[in-house]
CSV table of C-alpha atoms and ligand atoms in Angstrom, one decimal:
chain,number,residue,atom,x,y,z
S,1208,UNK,CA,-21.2,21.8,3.0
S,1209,UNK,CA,-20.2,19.6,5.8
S,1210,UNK,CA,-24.1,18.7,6.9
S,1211,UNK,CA,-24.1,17.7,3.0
S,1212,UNK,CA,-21.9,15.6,3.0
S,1213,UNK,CA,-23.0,13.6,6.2
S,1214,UNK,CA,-26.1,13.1,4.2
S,1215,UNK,CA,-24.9,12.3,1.3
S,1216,UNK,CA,-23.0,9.8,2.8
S,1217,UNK,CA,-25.8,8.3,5.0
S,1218,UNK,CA,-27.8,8.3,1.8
S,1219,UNK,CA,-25.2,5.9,-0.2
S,1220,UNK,CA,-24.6,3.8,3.0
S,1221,UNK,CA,-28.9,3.7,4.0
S,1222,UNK,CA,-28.1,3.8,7.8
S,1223,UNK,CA,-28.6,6.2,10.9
S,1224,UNK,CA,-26.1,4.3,12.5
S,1225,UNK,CA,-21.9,4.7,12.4
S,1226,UNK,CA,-20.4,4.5,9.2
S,1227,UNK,CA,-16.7,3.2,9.6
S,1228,UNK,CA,-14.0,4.5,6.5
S,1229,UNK,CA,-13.8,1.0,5.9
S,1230,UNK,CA,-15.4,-2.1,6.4
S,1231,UNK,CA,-14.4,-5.8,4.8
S,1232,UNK,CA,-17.1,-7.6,3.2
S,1233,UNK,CA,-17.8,-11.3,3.4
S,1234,UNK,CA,-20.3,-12.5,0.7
S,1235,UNK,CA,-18.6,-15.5,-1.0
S,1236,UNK,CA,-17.1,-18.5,-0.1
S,1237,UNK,CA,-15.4,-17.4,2.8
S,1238,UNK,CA,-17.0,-19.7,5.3
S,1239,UNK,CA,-17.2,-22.6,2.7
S,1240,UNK,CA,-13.3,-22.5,2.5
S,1241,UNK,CA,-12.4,-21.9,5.9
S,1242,UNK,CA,-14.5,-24.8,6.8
S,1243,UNK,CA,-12.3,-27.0,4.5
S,1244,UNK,CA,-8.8,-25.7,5.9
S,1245,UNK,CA,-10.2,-26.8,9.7
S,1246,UNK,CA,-11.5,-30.1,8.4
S,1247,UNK,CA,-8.4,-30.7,6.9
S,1248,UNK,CA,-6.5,-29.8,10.1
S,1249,UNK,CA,-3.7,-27.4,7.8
S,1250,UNK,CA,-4.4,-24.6,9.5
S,1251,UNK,CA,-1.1,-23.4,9.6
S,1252,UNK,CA,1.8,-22.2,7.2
S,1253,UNK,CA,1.8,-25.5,5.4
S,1254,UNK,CA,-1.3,-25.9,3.1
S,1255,UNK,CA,-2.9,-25.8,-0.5
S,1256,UNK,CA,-4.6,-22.6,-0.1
S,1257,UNK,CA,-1.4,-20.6,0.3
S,1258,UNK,CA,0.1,-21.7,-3.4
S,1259,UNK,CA,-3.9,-21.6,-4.9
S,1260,UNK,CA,-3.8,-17.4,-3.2
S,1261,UNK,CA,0.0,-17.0,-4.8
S,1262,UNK,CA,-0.5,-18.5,-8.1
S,1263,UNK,CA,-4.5,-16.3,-8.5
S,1264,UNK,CA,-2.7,-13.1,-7.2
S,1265,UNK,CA,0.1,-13.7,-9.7
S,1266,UNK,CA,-2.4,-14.1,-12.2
S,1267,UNK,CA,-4.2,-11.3,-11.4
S,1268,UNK,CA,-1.5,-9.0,-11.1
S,1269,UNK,CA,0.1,-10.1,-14.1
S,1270,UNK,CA,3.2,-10.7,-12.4
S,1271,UNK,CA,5.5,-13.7,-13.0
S,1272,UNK,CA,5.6,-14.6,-9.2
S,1273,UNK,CA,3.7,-13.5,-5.7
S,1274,UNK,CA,5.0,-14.7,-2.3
S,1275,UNK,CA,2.7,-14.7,0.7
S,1276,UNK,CA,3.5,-13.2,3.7
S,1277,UNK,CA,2.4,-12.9,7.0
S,1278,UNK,CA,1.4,-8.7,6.4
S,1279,UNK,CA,1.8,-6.4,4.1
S,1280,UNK,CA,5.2,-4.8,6.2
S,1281,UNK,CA,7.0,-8.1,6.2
S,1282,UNK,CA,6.6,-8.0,2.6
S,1283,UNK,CA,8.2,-5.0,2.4
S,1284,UNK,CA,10.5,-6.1,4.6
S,1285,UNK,CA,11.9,-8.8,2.4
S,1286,UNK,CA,11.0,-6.5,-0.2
S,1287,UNK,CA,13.4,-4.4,0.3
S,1288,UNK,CA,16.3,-6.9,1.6
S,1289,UNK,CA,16.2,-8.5,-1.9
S,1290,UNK,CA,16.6,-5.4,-3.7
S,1291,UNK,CA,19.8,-4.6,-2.0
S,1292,UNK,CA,19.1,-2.6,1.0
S,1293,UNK,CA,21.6,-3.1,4.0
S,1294,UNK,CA,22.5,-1.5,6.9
S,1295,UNK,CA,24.4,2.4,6.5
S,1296,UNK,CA,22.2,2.8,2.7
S,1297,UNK,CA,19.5,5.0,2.3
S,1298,UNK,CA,16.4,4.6,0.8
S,1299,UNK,CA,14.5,7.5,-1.0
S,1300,UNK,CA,10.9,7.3,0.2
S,1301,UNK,CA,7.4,9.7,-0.1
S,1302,UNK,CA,6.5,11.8,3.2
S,1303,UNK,CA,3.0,10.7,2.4
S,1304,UNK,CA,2.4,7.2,3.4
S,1305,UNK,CA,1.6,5.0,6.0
S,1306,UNK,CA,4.1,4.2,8.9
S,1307,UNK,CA,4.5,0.6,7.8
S,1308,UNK,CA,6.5,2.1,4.0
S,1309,UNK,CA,9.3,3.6,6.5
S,1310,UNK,CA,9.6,1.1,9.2
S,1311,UNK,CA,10.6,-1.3,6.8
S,1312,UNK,CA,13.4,0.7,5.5
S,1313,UNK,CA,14.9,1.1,8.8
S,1314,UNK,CA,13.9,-2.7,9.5
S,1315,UNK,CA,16.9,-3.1,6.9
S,1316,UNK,CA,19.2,-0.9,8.9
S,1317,UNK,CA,19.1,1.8,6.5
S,1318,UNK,CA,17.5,5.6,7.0
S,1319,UNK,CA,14.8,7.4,4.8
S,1320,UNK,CA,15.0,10.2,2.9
S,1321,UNK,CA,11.7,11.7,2.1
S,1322,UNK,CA,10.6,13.4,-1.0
S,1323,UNK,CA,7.6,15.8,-2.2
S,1324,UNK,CA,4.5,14.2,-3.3
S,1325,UNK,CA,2.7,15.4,-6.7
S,1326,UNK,CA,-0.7,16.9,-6.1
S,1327,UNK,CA,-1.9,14.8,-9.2
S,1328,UNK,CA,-1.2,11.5,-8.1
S,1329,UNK,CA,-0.7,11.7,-4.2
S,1330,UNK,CA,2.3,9.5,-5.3
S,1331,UNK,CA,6.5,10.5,-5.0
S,1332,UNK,CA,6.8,12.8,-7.5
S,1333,UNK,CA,9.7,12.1,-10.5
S,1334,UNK,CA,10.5,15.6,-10.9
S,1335,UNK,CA,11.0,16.2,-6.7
S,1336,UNK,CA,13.2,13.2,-7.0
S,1337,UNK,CA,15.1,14.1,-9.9
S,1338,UNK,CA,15.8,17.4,-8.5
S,1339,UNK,CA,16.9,16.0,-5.2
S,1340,UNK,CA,19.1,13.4,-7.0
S,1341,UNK,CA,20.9,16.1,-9.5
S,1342,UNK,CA,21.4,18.2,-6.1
S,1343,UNK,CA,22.7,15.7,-3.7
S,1344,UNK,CA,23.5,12.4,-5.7
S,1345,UNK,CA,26.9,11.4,-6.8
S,1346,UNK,CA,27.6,8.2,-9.2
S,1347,UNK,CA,30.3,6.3,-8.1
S,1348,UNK,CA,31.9,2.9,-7.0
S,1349,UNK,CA,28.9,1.3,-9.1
S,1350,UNK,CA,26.3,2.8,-7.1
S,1351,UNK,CA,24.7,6.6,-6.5
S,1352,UNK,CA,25.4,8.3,-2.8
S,1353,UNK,CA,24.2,10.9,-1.0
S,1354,UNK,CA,26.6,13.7,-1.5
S,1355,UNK,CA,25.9,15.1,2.3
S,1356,UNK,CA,25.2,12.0,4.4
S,1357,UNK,CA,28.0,9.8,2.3
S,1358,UNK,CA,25.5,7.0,2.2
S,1359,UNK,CA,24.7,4.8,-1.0
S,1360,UNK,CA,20.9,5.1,-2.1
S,1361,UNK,CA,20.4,1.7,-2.4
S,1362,UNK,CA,16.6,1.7,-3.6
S,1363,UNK,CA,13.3,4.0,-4.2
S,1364,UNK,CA,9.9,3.2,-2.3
S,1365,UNK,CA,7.2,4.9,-3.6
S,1366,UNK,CA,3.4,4.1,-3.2
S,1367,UNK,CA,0.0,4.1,-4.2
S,1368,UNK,CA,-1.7,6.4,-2.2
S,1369,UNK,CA,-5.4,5.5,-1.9
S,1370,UNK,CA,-4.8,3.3,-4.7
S,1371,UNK,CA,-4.0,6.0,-7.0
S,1372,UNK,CA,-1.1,4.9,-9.2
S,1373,UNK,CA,2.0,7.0,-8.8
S,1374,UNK,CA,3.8,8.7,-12.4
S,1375,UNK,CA,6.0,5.2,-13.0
S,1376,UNK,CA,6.9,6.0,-16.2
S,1377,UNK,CA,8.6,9.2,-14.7
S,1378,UNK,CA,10.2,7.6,-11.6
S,1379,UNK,CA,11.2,4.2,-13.8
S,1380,UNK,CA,12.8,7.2,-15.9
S,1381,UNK,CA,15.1,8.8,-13.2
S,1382,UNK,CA,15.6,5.9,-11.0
S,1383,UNK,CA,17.2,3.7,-14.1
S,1384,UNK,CA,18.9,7.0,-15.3
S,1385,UNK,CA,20.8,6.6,-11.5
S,1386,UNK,CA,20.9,3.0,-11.3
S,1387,UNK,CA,18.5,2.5,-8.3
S,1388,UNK,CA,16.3,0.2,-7.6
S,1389,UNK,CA,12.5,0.3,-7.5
S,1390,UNK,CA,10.4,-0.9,-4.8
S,1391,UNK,CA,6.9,-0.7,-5.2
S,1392,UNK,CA,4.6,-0.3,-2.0
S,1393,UNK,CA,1.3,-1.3,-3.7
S,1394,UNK,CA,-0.4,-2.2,-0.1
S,1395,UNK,CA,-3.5,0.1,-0.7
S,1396,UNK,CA,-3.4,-0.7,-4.9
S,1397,UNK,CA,-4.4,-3.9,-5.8
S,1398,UNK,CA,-7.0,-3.7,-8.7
S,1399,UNK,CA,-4.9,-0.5,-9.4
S,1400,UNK,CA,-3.8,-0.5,-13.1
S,1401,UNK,CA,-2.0,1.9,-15.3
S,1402,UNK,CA,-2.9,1.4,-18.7
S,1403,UNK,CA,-3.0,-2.1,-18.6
S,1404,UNK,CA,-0.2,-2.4,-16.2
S,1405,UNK,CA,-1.1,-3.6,-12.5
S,1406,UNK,CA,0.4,-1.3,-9.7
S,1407,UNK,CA,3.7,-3.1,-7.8
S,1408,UNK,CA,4.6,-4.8,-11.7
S,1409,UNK,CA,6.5,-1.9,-12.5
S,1410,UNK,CA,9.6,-2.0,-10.2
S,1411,UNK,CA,11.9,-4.8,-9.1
S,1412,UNK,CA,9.7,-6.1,-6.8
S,1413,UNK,CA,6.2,-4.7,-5.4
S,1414,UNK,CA,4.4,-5.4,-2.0
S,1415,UNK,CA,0.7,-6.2,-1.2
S,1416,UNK,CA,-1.2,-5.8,1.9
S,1417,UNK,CA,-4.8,-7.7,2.9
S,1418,UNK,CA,-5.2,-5.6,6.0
S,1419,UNK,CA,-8.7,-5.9,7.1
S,1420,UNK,CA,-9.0,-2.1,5.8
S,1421,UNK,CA,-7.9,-3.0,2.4
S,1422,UNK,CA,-10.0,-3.7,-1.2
S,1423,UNK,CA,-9.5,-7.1,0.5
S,1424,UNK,CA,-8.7,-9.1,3.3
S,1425,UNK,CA,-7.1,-11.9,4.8
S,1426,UNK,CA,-7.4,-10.8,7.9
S,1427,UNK,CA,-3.7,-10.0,8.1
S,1428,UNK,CA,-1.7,-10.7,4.9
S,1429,UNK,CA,0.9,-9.3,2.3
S,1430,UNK,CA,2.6,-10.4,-0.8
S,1431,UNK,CA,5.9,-9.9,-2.7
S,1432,UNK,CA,4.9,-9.7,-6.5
S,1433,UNK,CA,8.0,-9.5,-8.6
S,1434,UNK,CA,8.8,-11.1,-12.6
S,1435,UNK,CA,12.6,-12.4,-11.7
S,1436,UNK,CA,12.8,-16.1,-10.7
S,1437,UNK,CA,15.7,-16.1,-8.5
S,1438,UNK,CA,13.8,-12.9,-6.3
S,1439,UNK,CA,11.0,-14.9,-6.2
S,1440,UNK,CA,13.1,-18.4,-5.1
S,1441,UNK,CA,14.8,-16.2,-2.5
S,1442,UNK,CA,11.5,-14.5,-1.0
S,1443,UNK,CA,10.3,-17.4,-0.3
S,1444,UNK,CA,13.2,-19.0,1.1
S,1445,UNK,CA,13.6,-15.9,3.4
S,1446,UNK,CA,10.1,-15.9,4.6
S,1447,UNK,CA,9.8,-19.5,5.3
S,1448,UNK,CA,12.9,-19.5,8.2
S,1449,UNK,CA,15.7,-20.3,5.4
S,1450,UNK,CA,14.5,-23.8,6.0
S,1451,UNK,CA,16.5,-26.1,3.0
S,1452,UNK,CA,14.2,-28.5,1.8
S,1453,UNK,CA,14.7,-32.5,3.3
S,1454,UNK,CA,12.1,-35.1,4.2
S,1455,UNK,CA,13.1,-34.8,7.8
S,1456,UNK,CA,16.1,-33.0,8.4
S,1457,UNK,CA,16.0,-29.3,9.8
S,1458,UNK,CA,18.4,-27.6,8.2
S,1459,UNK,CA,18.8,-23.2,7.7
S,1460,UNK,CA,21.5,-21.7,5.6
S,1461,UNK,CA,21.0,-18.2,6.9
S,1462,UNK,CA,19.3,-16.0,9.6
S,1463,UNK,CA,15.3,-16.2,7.5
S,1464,UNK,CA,12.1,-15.2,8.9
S,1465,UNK,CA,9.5,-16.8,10.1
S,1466,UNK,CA,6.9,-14.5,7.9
S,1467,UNK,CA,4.8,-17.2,5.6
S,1468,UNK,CA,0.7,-16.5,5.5
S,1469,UNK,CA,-1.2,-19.3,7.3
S,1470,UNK,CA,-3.3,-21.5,5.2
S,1471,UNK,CA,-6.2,-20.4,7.2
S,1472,UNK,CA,-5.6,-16.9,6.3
S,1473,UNK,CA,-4.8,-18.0,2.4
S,1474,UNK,CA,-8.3,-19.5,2.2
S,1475,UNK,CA,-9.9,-16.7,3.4
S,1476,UNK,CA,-7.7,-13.9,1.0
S,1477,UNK,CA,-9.0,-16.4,-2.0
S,1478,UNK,CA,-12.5,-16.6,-1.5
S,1479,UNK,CA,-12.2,-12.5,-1.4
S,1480,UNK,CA,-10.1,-12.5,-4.6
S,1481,UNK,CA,-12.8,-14.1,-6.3
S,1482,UNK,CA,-14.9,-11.2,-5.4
S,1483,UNK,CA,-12.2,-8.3,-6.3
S,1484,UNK,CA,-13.6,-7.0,-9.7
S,1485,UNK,CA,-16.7,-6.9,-8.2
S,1486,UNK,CA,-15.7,-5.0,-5.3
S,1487,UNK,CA,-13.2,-2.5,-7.8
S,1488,UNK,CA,-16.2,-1.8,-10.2
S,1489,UNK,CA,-18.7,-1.1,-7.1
S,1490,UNK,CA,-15.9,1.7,-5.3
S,1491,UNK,CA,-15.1,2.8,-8.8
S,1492,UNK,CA,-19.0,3.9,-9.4
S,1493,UNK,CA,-19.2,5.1,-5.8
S,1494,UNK,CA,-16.3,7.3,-6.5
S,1495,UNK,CA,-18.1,8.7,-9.6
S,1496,UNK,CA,-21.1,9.2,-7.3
S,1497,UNK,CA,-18.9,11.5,-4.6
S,1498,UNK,CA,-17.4,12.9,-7.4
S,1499,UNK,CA,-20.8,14.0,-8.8
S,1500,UNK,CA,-21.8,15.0,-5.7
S,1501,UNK,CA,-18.9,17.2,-5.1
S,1502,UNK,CA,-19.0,19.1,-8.7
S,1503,UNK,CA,-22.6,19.5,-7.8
S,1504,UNK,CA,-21.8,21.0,-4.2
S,1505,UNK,CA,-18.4,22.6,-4.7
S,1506,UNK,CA,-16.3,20.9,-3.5
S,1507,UNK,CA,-13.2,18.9,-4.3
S,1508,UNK,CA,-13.1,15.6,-4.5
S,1509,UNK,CA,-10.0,13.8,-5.3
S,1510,UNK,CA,-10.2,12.0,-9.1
S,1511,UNK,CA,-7.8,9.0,-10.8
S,1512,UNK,CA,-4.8,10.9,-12.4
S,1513,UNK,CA,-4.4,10.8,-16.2
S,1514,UNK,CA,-4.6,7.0,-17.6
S,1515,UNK,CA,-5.1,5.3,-14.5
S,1516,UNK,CA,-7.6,2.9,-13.2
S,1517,UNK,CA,-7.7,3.3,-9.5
S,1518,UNK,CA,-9.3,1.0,-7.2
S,1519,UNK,CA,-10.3,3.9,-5.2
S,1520,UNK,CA,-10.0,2.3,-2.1
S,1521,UNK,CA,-10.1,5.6,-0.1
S,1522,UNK,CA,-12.1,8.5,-1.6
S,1523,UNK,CA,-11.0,11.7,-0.5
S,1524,UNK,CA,-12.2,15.2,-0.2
S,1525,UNK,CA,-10.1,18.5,-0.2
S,1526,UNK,CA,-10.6,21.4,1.6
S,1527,UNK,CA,-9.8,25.1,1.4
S,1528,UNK,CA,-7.3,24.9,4.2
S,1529,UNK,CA,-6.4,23.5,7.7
S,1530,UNK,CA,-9.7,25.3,9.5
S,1531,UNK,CA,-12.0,24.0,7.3
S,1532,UNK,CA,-10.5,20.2,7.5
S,1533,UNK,CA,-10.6,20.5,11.1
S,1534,UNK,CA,-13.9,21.5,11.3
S,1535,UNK,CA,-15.3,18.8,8.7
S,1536,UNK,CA,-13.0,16.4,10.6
S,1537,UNK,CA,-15.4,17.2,14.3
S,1538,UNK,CA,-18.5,17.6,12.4
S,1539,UNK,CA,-18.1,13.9,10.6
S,1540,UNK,CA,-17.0,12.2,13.5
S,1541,UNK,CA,-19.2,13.5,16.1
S,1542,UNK,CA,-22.0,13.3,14.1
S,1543,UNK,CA,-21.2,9.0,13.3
S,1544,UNK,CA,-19.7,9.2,10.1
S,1545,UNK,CA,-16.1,8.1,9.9
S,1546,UNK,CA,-13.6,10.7,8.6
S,1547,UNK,CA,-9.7,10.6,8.6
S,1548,UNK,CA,-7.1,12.9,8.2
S,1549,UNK,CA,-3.6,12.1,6.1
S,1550,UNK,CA,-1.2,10.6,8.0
S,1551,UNK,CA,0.6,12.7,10.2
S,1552,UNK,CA,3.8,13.3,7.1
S,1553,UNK,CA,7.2,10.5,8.8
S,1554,UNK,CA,9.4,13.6,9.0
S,1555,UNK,CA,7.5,15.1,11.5
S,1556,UNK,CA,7.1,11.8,14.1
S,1557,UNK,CA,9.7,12.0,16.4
S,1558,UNK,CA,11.3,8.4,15.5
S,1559,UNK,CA,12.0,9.8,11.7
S,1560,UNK,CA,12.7,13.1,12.6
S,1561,UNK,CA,16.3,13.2,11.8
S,1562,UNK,CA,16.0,11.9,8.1
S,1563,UNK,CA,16.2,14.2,5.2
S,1564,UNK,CA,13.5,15.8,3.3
S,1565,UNK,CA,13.5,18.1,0.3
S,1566,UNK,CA,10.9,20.9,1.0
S,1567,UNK,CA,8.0,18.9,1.1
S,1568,UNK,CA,5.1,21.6,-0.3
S,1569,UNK,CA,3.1,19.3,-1.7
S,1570,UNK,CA,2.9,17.0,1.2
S,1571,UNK,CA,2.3,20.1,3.6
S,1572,UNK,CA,-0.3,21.0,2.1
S,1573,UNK,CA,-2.0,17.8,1.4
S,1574,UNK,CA,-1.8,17.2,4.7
S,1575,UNK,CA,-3.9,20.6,6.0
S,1576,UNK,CA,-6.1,19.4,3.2
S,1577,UNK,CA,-7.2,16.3,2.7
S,1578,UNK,CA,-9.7,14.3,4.7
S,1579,UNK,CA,-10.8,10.3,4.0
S,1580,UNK,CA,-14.8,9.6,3.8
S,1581,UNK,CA,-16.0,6.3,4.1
S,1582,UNK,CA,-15.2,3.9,0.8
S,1583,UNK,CA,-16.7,0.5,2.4
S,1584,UNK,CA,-17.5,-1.5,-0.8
S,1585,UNK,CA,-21.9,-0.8,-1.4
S,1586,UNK,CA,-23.7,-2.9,-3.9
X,346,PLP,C1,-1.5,-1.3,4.8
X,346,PLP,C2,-0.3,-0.7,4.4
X,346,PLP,C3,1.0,-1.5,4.5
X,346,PLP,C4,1.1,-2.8,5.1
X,346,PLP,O1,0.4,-3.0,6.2
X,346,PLP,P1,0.1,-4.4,7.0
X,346,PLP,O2,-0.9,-4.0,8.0
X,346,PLP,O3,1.4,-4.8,7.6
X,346,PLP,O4,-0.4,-5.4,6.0
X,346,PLP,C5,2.1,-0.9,4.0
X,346,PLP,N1,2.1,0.3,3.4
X,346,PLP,C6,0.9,1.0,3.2
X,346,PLP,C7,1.0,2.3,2.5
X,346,PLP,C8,-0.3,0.5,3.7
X,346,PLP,O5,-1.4,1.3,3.6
């Protein structure tokens, strides 16, 4: 199977040379736009091309506001201040992510606790959290805590793995049951919808990332998407140094960060948004070609849960257990086609280590499972 798949994947990509997971694509106005930001010397975090990216995101999202940042974890970052979280709270997160979901929470001062995945979705799963929250949570003074650490749960993190939207109508379900906040991670999601619902509208406030590995790039970049004015007001003010507005006068009302995306950067992520549903329909049909592939072959390819529309940003193919991922893993890679385990799951890296968990079976065994094949964008 695994000398199948290396061809099959050479035959989609037409090359004997390396195929990387994930490659960016630069085949609109990229250079035209870039050009314009030098020429106009506003290359920095001042510039049109910054409000242009915000207000198209925004629009493409269909979210009231989006607030550029620097990357996708300084999004998150702010994210997560605005909805509350402060040092001694708690933050109920997915095992399943990339480091950037968890070092933001402890960013904040405040520790993760990580909950089971759903084997559907890849995403936090409602019914692990509900079941953690009915076993450890406890309403009081206004807000839920955690019965055996004594800490308030100030918010809920979870994220679209892969692009693959999590169950939100489940986790909206328990979170406003307890009063906590959502906080969307939607760094690996955008052109991710749910119904007809863009991933990172559902929560409070949801977080972008233009990674160079992601649907699109920036070359660094994130955003804060969120529908409430005064959020919005804020993230900007907290990314932009605190800095009160005056013709000459410099002048901070709080400790802000210095975390606004460059207009160089801006011009770049806009001239790649105008290529996004391109880029979303062409990984959508190549994931119906691995798919087809694997029902053809036997084996298991991971598919969109019920009444999504993933971006597919990372295909993914499961295996019968830990052996047999290990083996595809040297095969692929040693023979120049890019493959990639999950994520090594936060609890077990030694800096996370201490934070709670519930049992995790899901994630453990997505992680002896699952292995990433190359999802660069193909015409
Ligand atoms: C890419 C990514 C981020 C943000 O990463 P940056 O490189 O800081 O833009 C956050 N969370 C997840 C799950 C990601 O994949």
């Amino acid at each position: 199977m695994f000398e199948r798949l290396v061809g099959f994947v050479r035959e989609i990509y037409q090359t004997d040379t390396f195929i990387p997971l994930h490659e960016p694509r630069f085949a609109g106005n990229e250079k035209r736009y870039l050009n314009d930001v030098i020429d106009s010397t506003f290359v920095s975090s001042v510039g049109p091309y910054v409000s242009e990216f915000e207000h198209k995101i925004a629009e493409y999202c269909g979210a009231k506001h989006a607030v550029a940042t620097v990357n996708g974890t300084a999004a998150l970052h702010i994210a997560l201040l605005l909805a509350g979280v402060g040092p001694g709270d708690e933050v109920v997160t997915q095992a399943v992510t990339f480091i950037a979901t968890c070092n933001a929470i402890h960013y904040c001062g405040a520790e993760s606790v990580f909950i089971d995945v759903d084997s559907a979705t890849l995403g936090l799963s409602p019914a692990a959290l509900a079941a953690f929250l009915e076993q450890h949570g406890e309403r009081r003074d206004g807000g839920v805590y955690n019965k055996s650490s004594g800490k308030r749960i100030a918010a809920c993190l979870p994220m679209h793995t892969f692009g693959h939207p999590c169950d939100m109508a489940g986790l909206l379900k328990v979170c406003g049951d307890y009063g906590i906040a959502v906080v969307e991670d939607a760094a690996e999601a955008l052109g991710s919808r749910l119904g007809d619902r863009h991933c990172g509208t559902f929560g409070k406030l949801g977080v972008l990332s233009f990674n160079g590995n992601k649907i699109i790039t920036t070359g660094g970049g994130g955003m804060i998407l969120t529908d409430d004015d005064e959020l919005a007001r804020q993230a900007k003010h907290l990314t932009t140094t605190a800095k009160l507005a005056h013709a000459w006068k410099f002048e901070h009302d709080r400790i802000g960060y210095n975390y606004r995306m460059p207009n160089l950067n801006a011009a770049l992520g806009l001239a790649q948004l105008e290529q996004l549903p391109q880029f979303v329909a062409a990984k959508r049909e190549l994931a119906g070609r691995y798919l087809a592939w694997g029902e053809a072959n036997g084996a298991e390819i991971f598919q969109e849960p019920a009444g999504a529309h993933a971006n597919y940003w990372l295909n993914a193919v499961l295996l019968d257990d830990l052996t047999a991922r290990d083996a595809l893993l040297e095969y692929a890679n040693n023979h120049g086609v890019m493959t990639r385990p999950l994520w090594e799951l936060m609890p077990d890296l030694p800096m996370y280590r201490h934070c709670q968990t519930d049992g995790l079976e899901n994630s453990r065994r997505l992680a002896e499972r699952l292995v990433n094949i190359p999802s660069s964008v193909v015409l």
